[in-house]
Amino acid sequence: MASAVRQQTSSSESVPTRDELLIRARDWESLLLEGPVTYFPIRHHSPACSLHLERWIDEVRPETIIVEGPRSYDKWIASLLSEECAGPVAILATYRESDELMATRHSAFFPLCDYSPEWVAIRQGKSIGARLRFADMEFADKVRFQQHARAEEAQPGTTLGLLLGDESHLRYSQFINELVRRMGCRDFDELWDHLFESRAGEMTTGEFVGTLATYCDLSRASHEPEQLESDATHGREAIMAEVIQGELKRLKGKGRKGSILVVTGGFHTVALPFLVNAKQAAIPAELPELDPNLTGSWLIRYSYDQLDALAGYRSGMPNPGFYDALWQAGREFTSIAEKRSAIARLITTIARQTRGQTIAHEASVSDSIAAVQMLQQLAALRNHAIPTRNDLLDAVTSCMSKESSAGNDLLASIVKRVLAGDRIGSIPSSAGQPPIIDDFHRQATRFRLPVDTIERRKTSLELYRKPEHRPVSFFLHQLELLEVSYATCVDGPDFINGHQLGKLYEEWSVGWTPSAEARLAELGALGETVAGAATQRVVQLVNLFEEQGTSRNADAAVDLLIRVCRCGLHSYARQIVEVVREHIAEDGTFVSVASGLSRLELLRNAREPLEATRLVELPDLITQCYRRATHLMDGLANVPDDLVDGSLDGLLSIREMLASQNGEVSKENDRLRLDEDLYCDSLERLISNSATPARSEIAGAAAGLLHNLGRIGEDRVCEIVERCLDAAVLEVDRVCGVLRGLMKVAREVFWNMDHLLQRIDKLFLQWEESRFNNALPHMRLAFSELSPKEVDLVAGRVAGLHEVDSIGVLTHPDVTEEEMQLIVRATELLNRSLEEDGLK
Amino acid sequence: MAKKKIASGKSDLASSSSDILRSPAELLYADELNALQASDTFARPPGWHLSPRAVRTFVLGSEAAPLGENSPEITRKFYGNDALVDRSIVTLIGNRGLMLIGEPGTAKSMLSELLAAAVSGGSELTIQGTAGTTEDQIKYSWNYALLLSEGPTRRSLVPAPLFRGLSEGRVVRFEEITRCPAEIQDTLISVLSDKVLHIPEFEGADAVLHAKPGFNIIATANTRDRGVHEMSAALRRRFNFETVTPISDPEFELELVLKQAGALLHQCGAEARLDRDVVRVLVDAFHELRNGRTKEGGVVEKPSSVLSTAEAVSVVMSAGIDAAHFGDGTVSGVHLARQLTGAVLKDDEGDVKKVRQYFEVVVKARASTDTNWKDFYTARDQL
């Protein structure tokens, strides 16, 4: 059976034996470290690499240090060396494909934490006075190169938040997979910790470099050259080699051993010596000249939780808080005891955090003791001088979870949070941030909003009572409009959709995140201030919806106007007002104009929170919109079926507006004066004898509204209803519509006008049975406007017409209390079971 | 002493292995245990027969760390989760018991047997938890004839596994602990926390039995029966919990099924030929039904009955016996499908429907391109 296992894993033949590995490691050691150029392989964010690198720089004292990273990042070296600069930070690279506002954008982070080998090399290099350089392809070029190479494939659109220093080559290779399996590890990260992090102190730097290079080399062998060509790996390495060659020339042959130190990801390290020593340097593909305005790079603050979120899938090591604790505990290989206790401290932190949570099992002190004990024994069993991340995870799993593994999500999330760490970096003020970030900081500090903690906080704003809260609300709405993940409105009036307008407060959940800052840096292209960027964004939105064919839509334009007011961009609103004006003038549908009108009115009424009084054009705009709406009412005679409901709503909302205008007691000059006659004349035209609307709903509604406004009498209403009901139209729904329209706007006529009921009754009696039956469903729809009590009322009156005293038992008062209780309970049970099945 | 024990075990094996229907781990792997003990240079926790590293090698095999030139290769006996084995070994060194939980048939008992055999040199101190387990069966009982004539003396006391484990400093296994009533389970609390057993019938120093180093408990519980949450919190906190999950890699599982079914068939004298590709059909089917997903990503209804590796082994074994005695000795898909009925589909109508649906949708589609799946499909009527 054992032979079967071997057969099955024949792919493993590519893995050399232990002795062969040792020989190869020695070969690599001398190849990489003996010459004037030393090539130091690293894994991004590996403390073990950093420790060896630090030591190497101290010993060999290179004159020049070259670090993997786009060449233009040389300008950030001074900032990275500043005292004020503390990890984690990231260099954000942005690239727009064109100068247009809606251009495809790309961005990438180059994260650095205190223990990142790249940063350690820069800092240590500075302390010995070495020349420091970056060497890699520019981000924009990498994007363009990959697009060029993969021209025939589907192009990914916007790519935001990629990582520079991608290690997927190392992570996903056949060799690594086989090694992971053989060593009984769960994944590449465990393998890495097992081979390098836990034993860094047991190896000389030479052995460390040799071993790491050997693994990288074997891993590289399982990648196809075509793949490395098309993903720009070769192109990037050519640039690195070019920089190294340039530095070699500077030495003019006077270099000693280790004059130049090259710090790159191990995957590249094993290729570089051959490229540098080759007679003819590889030349990366020619790319067209790039407008420097389209690219940018910024040094920004970063956080461990963000690093953690991106780690594991492409780059870097998971649980940065763990490695940070190790790094902070001591920079010597001998500080094993300190590191052990740092890890033990992580365990007690996890245990503390389980307490007071709704977790199945709160970890006691004895659990912590057991876990620390287990940690040490596991490390001993696995031959780890310093316990690894997985040792810690195993110890916590074993000693603190008391359920089957499914029930441990909360514990897992606590562990993840503790091991992610909560450190947030800082950058020197001289590094200069995009001005928009400065503006953000200035405003957030002024409003006493958090700018350096990722804990989310609740902020409540009193929109009506406290005028000083309004700018805060505007600011947060601007950020929301800009899709900056800083603040979320959890509760409050929604003026855009017209919900919860009675709320006096706005509740926000606010929390700074590095990605918010990154997003702001990206938005720097839109403007220098948050408000400026928000305005630009509105302009983008306007352009966008004109392109998308939502043009000439008054409602959508008003939507934009409200949005702008919510963001407090009143000074910029003038442009939007013009846009709205245009849209109102050109919009040909009554429904959207009417809806726009009612929302303009909403905006006007919500003076405090939206500070609509600052919008002097508003009354004028409302008047224009009203006129346009009344003008468009003529078209309602032939409104298409799907717009009937919207039209009825529109008619009713204008009626309500007129009513409230008359009842308004505000200051005379502020008062809106809409000409009621315009509305009534249009309605009159709709019911005029010569133009009976095709949809009788509109006629019914018009009659009801006019009666309501006191413009027509009972007879006229009856006449219109009769005319519609008696029409020689085959479709009964068109006939019954008149009742529906009437009930929608003025249902009281059905019990106030005896005459009306009589005439309808008479008409129905003349109908054939089948026609009446066909009409029933439409009638039911019409009557759904009435409440049960009103239906009862109307039914009683109709019965009276036929001299029937009783219309039968509609209610059953003889239900006993027990029966009632039973029904209530049954309903409850049914509801609950529906809810449980997710059917509610 | 330990050496002697294993050596004597070996001689037992030589003389009587053919008389034993199923040899315990310490007999089955006596050679490996001896080799490990001979080459073991690492420190052993008090009372242990092997160092933790050697225990690990015993369970996980010596592929990663071969013993040496003349030593036999140590086979891998537990697949799927190496870290779990590490944690389990470390737990046994400490002062908490080890609780293995998981679906039935995920080799919890096997792991506990292997660990007990490696740590204490024997796995026979086993308490089988049932609804009728009494304290007598766990701690000790009396030889009533002697009790009447001599009173409560050490001679009249009949030690049960827990008593022996404490007095000899060995690992005690408690199988299916959650099947016992909670009050019986709680017998373990004082033993696990103070490491003593009180014998009130004795007087003086004898009334307290102190555990010797090396004593610990490995309990197993399956999640299908009454869950662990019915266990008292007091007892729960004295155990470290490890969840054993079904093997996630179908290739591993296939390997395991072939190996175990082959050994079992050999043991019962049925020489049947097991073709890897034929058995793969069954393992794949089990895998897909268990996970509710096909290889292609389609959704399958999960049957409620247990579809563990152990069940797969039992199906293959029955199919082998069928083929050896009633066929030409070659196991085909037909044999496998036929055995599904008794081994997997117990008395649940719904399960039969689900499996039949699986045959109609998934198996049928594959039957057109693959003869092994076709054979499997042809026997669907016998479900």
PDB file of N, CA and C in Angstrom, chain A residues 50-95:
ATOM      1  N   SER A  50      13.842  40.005   7.725  1.00  0.00           N
ATOM      2  CA  SER A  50      14.295  41.308   8.197  1.00  0.00           C
ATOM      3  C   SER A  50      15.448  41.164   9.183  1.00  0.00           C
ATOM      4  N   LEU A  51      15.333  40.195  10.075  1.00  0.00           N
ATOM      5  CA  LEU A  51      16.393  40.012  11.067  1.00  0.00           C
ATOM      6  C   LEU A  51      17.723  39.695  10.389  1.00  0.00           C
ATOM      7  N   HIS A  52      17.666  38.768   9.438  1.00  0.00           N
ATOM      8  CA  HIS A  52      18.910  38.393   8.757  1.00  0.00           C
ATOM      9  C   HIS A  52      19.432  39.540   7.913  1.00  0.00           C
ATOM     10  N   LEU A  53      18.523  40.247   7.289  1.00  0.00           N
ATOM     11  CA  LEU A  53      18.923  41.338   6.412  1.00  0.00           C
ATOM     12  C   LEU A  53      19.610  42.443   7.229  1.00  0.00           C
ATOM     13  N   GLU A  54      19.006  42.751   8.371  1.00  0.00           N
ATOM     14  CA  GLU A  54      19.546  43.791   9.240  1.00  0.00           C
ATOM     15  C   GLU A  54      20.981  43.440   9.642  1.00  0.00           C
ATOM     16  N   ARG A  55      21.134  42.198  10.006  1.00  0.00           N
ATOM     17  CA  ARG A  55      22.422  41.712  10.437  1.00  0.00           C
ATOM     18  C   ARG A  55      23.443  41.768   9.295  1.00  0.00           C
ATOM     19  N   TRP A  56      22.997  41.349   8.121  1.00  0.00           N
ATOM     20  CA  TRP A  56      23.874  41.324   6.949  1.00  0.00           C
ATOM     21  C   TRP A  56      24.359  42.742   6.614  1.00  0.00           C
ATOM     22  N   ILE A  57      23.431  43.688   6.623  1.00  0.00           N
ATOM     23  CA  ILE A  57      23.803  45.066   6.280  1.00  0.00           C
ATOM     24  C   ILE A  57      24.822  45.593   7.292  1.00  0.00           C
ATOM     25  N   ASP A  58      24.605  45.254   8.558  1.00  0.00           N
ATOM     26  CA  ASP A  58      25.529  45.670   9.603  1.00  0.00           C
ATOM     27  C   ASP A  58      26.919  45.111   9.387  1.00  0.00           C
ATOM     28  N   GLU A  59      26.969  43.861   8.972  1.00  0.00           N
ATOM     29  CA  GLU A  59      28.262  43.183   8.818  1.00  0.00           C
ATOM     30  C   GLU A  59      28.987  43.614   7.560  1.00  0.00           C
ATOM     31  N   VAL A  60      28.269  43.613   6.445  1.00  0.00           N
ATOM     32  CA  VAL A  60      28.924  43.798   5.146  1.00  0.00           C
ATOM     33  C   VAL A  60      29.020  45.274   4.766  1.00  0.00           C
ATOM     34  N   ARG A  61      28.159  46.087   5.319  1.00  0.00           N
ATOM     35  CA  ARG A  61      28.137  47.528   5.064  1.00  0.00           C
ATOM     36  C   ARG A  61      28.210  47.859   3.576  1.00  0.00           C
ATOM     37  N   PRO A  62      27.162  47.481   2.822  1.00  0.00           N
ATOM     38  CA  PRO A  62      27.159  47.768   1.381  1.00  0.00           C
ATOM     39  C   PRO A  62      27.159  49.271   1.117  1.00  0.00           C
ATOM     40  N   GLU A  63      27.699  49.656  -0.072  1.00  0.00           N
ATOM     41  CA  GLU A  63      27.698  51.082  -0.410  1.00  0.00           C
ATOM     42  C   GLU A  63      26.370  51.499  -1.027  1.00  0.00           C
ATOM     43  N   THR A  64      25.749  50.544  -1.721  1.00  0.00           N
ATOM     44  CA  THR A  64      24.466  50.849  -2.351  1.00  0.00           C
ATOM     45  C   THR A  64      23.471  49.749  -1.990  1.00  0.00           C
ATOM     46  N   ILE A  65      22.261  50.155  -1.692  1.00  0.00           N
ATOM     47  CA  ILE A  65      21.220  49.150  -1.446  1.00  0.00           C
ATOM     48  C   ILE A  65      20.083  49.393  -2.443  1.00  0.00           C
ATOM     49  N   ILE A  66      19.747  48.356  -3.172  1.00  0.00           N
ATOM     50  CA  ILE A  66      18.664  48.458  -4.156  1.00  0.00           C
ATOM     51  C   ILE A  66      17.492  47.611  -3.657  1.00  0.00           C
ATOM     52  N   VAL A  67      16.326  48.227  -3.582  1.00  0.00           N
ATOM     53  CA  VAL A  67      15.151  47.550  -3.036  1.00  0.00           C
ATOM     54  C   VAL A  67      14.093  47.429  -4.117  1.00  0.00           C
ATOM     55  N   GLU A  68      13.382  46.303  -4.139  1.00  0.00           N
ATOM     56  CA  GLU A  68      12.318  46.104  -5.118  1.00  0.00           C
ATOM     57  C   GLU A  68      11.211  47.125  -4.884  1.00  0.00           C
ATOM     58  N   GLY A  69      10.841  47.814  -5.939  1.00  0.00           N
ATOM     59  CA  GLY A  69       9.790  48.830  -5.841  1.00  0.00           C
ATOM     60  C   GLY A  69       9.957  49.771  -7.017  1.00  0.00           C
ATOM     61  N   PRO A  70       8.870  50.322  -7.557  1.00  0.00           N
ATOM     62  CA  PRO A  70       8.974  51.192  -8.734  1.00  0.00           C
ATOM     63  C   PRO A  70      10.048  52.264  -8.552  1.00  0.00           C
ATOM     64  N   ARG A  71      10.774  52.549  -9.650  1.00  0.00           N
ATOM     65  CA  ARG A  71      11.921  53.446  -9.553  1.00  0.00           C
ATOM     66  C   ARG A  71      11.545  54.831  -9.047  1.00  0.00           C
ATOM     67  N   SER A  72      10.342  55.257  -9.424  1.00  0.00           N
ATOM     68  CA  SER A  72       9.961  56.610  -9.033  1.00  0.00           C
ATOM     69  C   SER A  72       9.770  56.732  -7.521  1.00  0.00           C
ATOM     70  N   TYR A  73       9.748  55.604  -6.806  1.00  0.00           N
ATOM     71  CA  TYR A  73       9.564  55.684  -5.361  1.00  0.00           C
ATOM     72  C   TYR A  73      10.793  56.210  -4.646  1.00  0.00           C
ATOM     73  N   ASP A  74      11.883  56.414  -5.373  1.00  0.00           N
ATOM     74  CA  ASP A  74      13.065  57.024  -4.763  1.00  0.00           C
ATOM     75  C   ASP A  74      12.684  58.293  -4.009  1.00  0.00           C
ATOM     76  N   LYS A  75      11.664  58.978  -4.546  1.00  0.00           N
ATOM     77  CA  LYS A  75      11.295  60.238  -3.917  1.00  0.00           C
ATOM     78  C   LYS A  75      10.664  60.040  -2.538  1.00  0.00           C
ATOM     79  N   TRP A  76      10.261  58.816  -2.233  1.00  0.00           N
ATOM     80  CA  TRP A  76       9.649  58.575  -0.923  1.00  0.00           C
ATOM     81  C   TRP A  76      10.656  58.142   0.127  1.00  0.00           C
ATOM     82  N   ILE A  77      11.912  57.897  -0.300  1.00  0.00           N
ATOM     83  CA  ILE A  77      12.888  57.358   0.653  1.00  0.00           C
ATOM     84  C   ILE A  77      13.065  58.296   1.844  1.00  0.00           C
ATOM     85  N   ALA A  78      13.173  59.594   1.543  1.00  0.00           N
ATOM     86  CA  ALA A  78      13.389  60.550   2.640  1.00  0.00           C
ATOM     87  C   ALA A  78      12.244  60.475   3.646  1.00  0.00           C
ATOM     88  N   SER A  79      11.016  60.379   3.150  1.00  0.00           N
ATOM     89  CA  SER A  79       9.867  60.315   4.056  1.00  0.00           C
ATOM     90  C   SER A  79       9.887  59.034   4.870  1.00  0.00           C
ATOM     91  N   LEU A  80      10.246  57.937   4.209  1.00  0.00           N
ATOM     92  CA  LEU A  80      10.257  56.654   4.914  1.00  0.00           C
ATOM     93  C   LEU A  80      11.313  56.658   6.016  1.00  0.00           C
ATOM     94  N   LEU A  81      12.339  57.489   5.850  1.00  0.00           N
ATOM     95  CA  LEU A  81      13.397  57.525   6.852  1.00  0.00           C
ATOM     96  C   LEU A  81      13.082  58.504   7.976  1.00  0.00           C
ATOM     97  N   SER A  82      12.042  59.286   7.793  1.00  0.00           N
ATOM     98  CA  SER A  82      11.726  60.298   8.793  1.00  0.00           C
ATOM     99  C   SER A  82      11.336  59.647  10.125  1.00  0.00           C
ATOM    100  N   GLU A  83      11.653  60.355  11.195  1.00  0.00           N
ATOM    101  CA  GLU A  83      11.313  59.857  12.539  1.00  0.00           C
ATOM    102  C   GLU A  83       9.810  59.732  12.720  1.00  0.00           C
ATOM    103  N   GLU A  84       9.114  60.627  12.061  1.00  0.00           N
ATOM    104  CA  GLU A  84       7.658  60.651  12.232  1.00  0.00           C
ATOM    105  C   GLU A  84       6.967  59.497  11.525  1.00  0.00           C
ATOM    106  N   CYS A  85       7.688  58.837  10.655  1.00  0.00           N
ATOM    107  CA  CYS A  85       7.063  57.794   9.841  1.00  0.00           C
ATOM    108  C   CYS A  85       7.079  56.470  10.604  1.00  0.00           C
ATOM    109  N   ALA A  86       5.914  55.919  10.886  1.00  0.00           N
ATOM    110  CA  ALA A  86       5.845  54.643  11.595  1.00  0.00           C
ATOM    111  C   ALA A  86       4.874  53.726  10.869  1.00  0.00           C
ATOM    112  N   GLY A  87       5.238  52.449  10.858  1.00  0.00           N
ATOM    113  CA  GLY A  87       4.418  51.502  10.120  1.00  0.00           C
ATOM    114  C   GLY A  87       3.118  51.212  10.824  1.00  0.00           C
ATOM    115  N   PRO A  88       2.174  50.646  10.118  1.00  0.00           N
ATOM    116  CA  PRO A  88       2.220  50.350   8.692  1.00  0.00           C
ATOM    117  C   PRO A  88       1.827  51.559   7.835  1.00  0.00           C
ATOM    118  N   VAL A  89       2.574  51.725   6.759  1.00  0.00           N
ATOM    119  CA  VAL A  89       2.222  52.745   5.776  1.00  0.00           C
ATOM    120  C   VAL A  89       2.136  52.052   4.420  1.00  0.00           C
ATOM    121  N   ALA A  90       1.699  52.779   3.430  1.00  0.00           N
ATOM    122  CA  ALA A  90       1.678  52.189   2.091  1.00  0.00           C
ATOM    123  C   ALA A  90       1.941  53.291   1.087  1.00  0.00           C
ATOM    124  N   ILE A  91       2.555  52.920   0.002  1.00  0.00           N
ATOM    125  CA  ILE A  91       2.654  53.870  -1.095  1.00  0.00           C
ATOM    126  C   ILE A  91       1.533  53.515  -2.057  1.00  0.00           C
ATOM    127  N   LEU A  92       0.696  54.497  -2.303  1.00  0.00           N
ATOM    128  CA  LEU A  92      -0.455  54.268  -3.179  1.00  0.00           C
ATOM    129  C   LEU A  92      -0.089  54.729  -4.572  1.00  0.00           C
ATOM    130  N   ALA A  93      -0.209  53.844  -5.527  1.00  0.00           N
ATOM    131  CA  ALA A  93       0.078  54.222  -6.909  1.00  0.00           C
ATOM    132  C   ALA A  93      -1.238  54.295  -7.661  1.00  0.00           C
ATOM    133  N   THR A  94      -1.437  55.368  -8.412  1.00  0.00           N
ATOM    134  CA  THR A  94      -2.676  55.487  -9.180  1.00  0.00           C
ATOM    135  C   THR A  94      -2.343  55.699 -10.651  1.00  0.00           C
ATOM    136  N   TYR A  95      -3.239  55.273 -11.476  1.00  0.00           N
ATOM    137  CA  TYR A  95      -3.059  55.438 -12.921  1.00  0.00           C
ATOM    138  C   TYR A  95      -4.431  55.540 -13.566  1.00  0.00           C
TER     139      TYR A  95
END
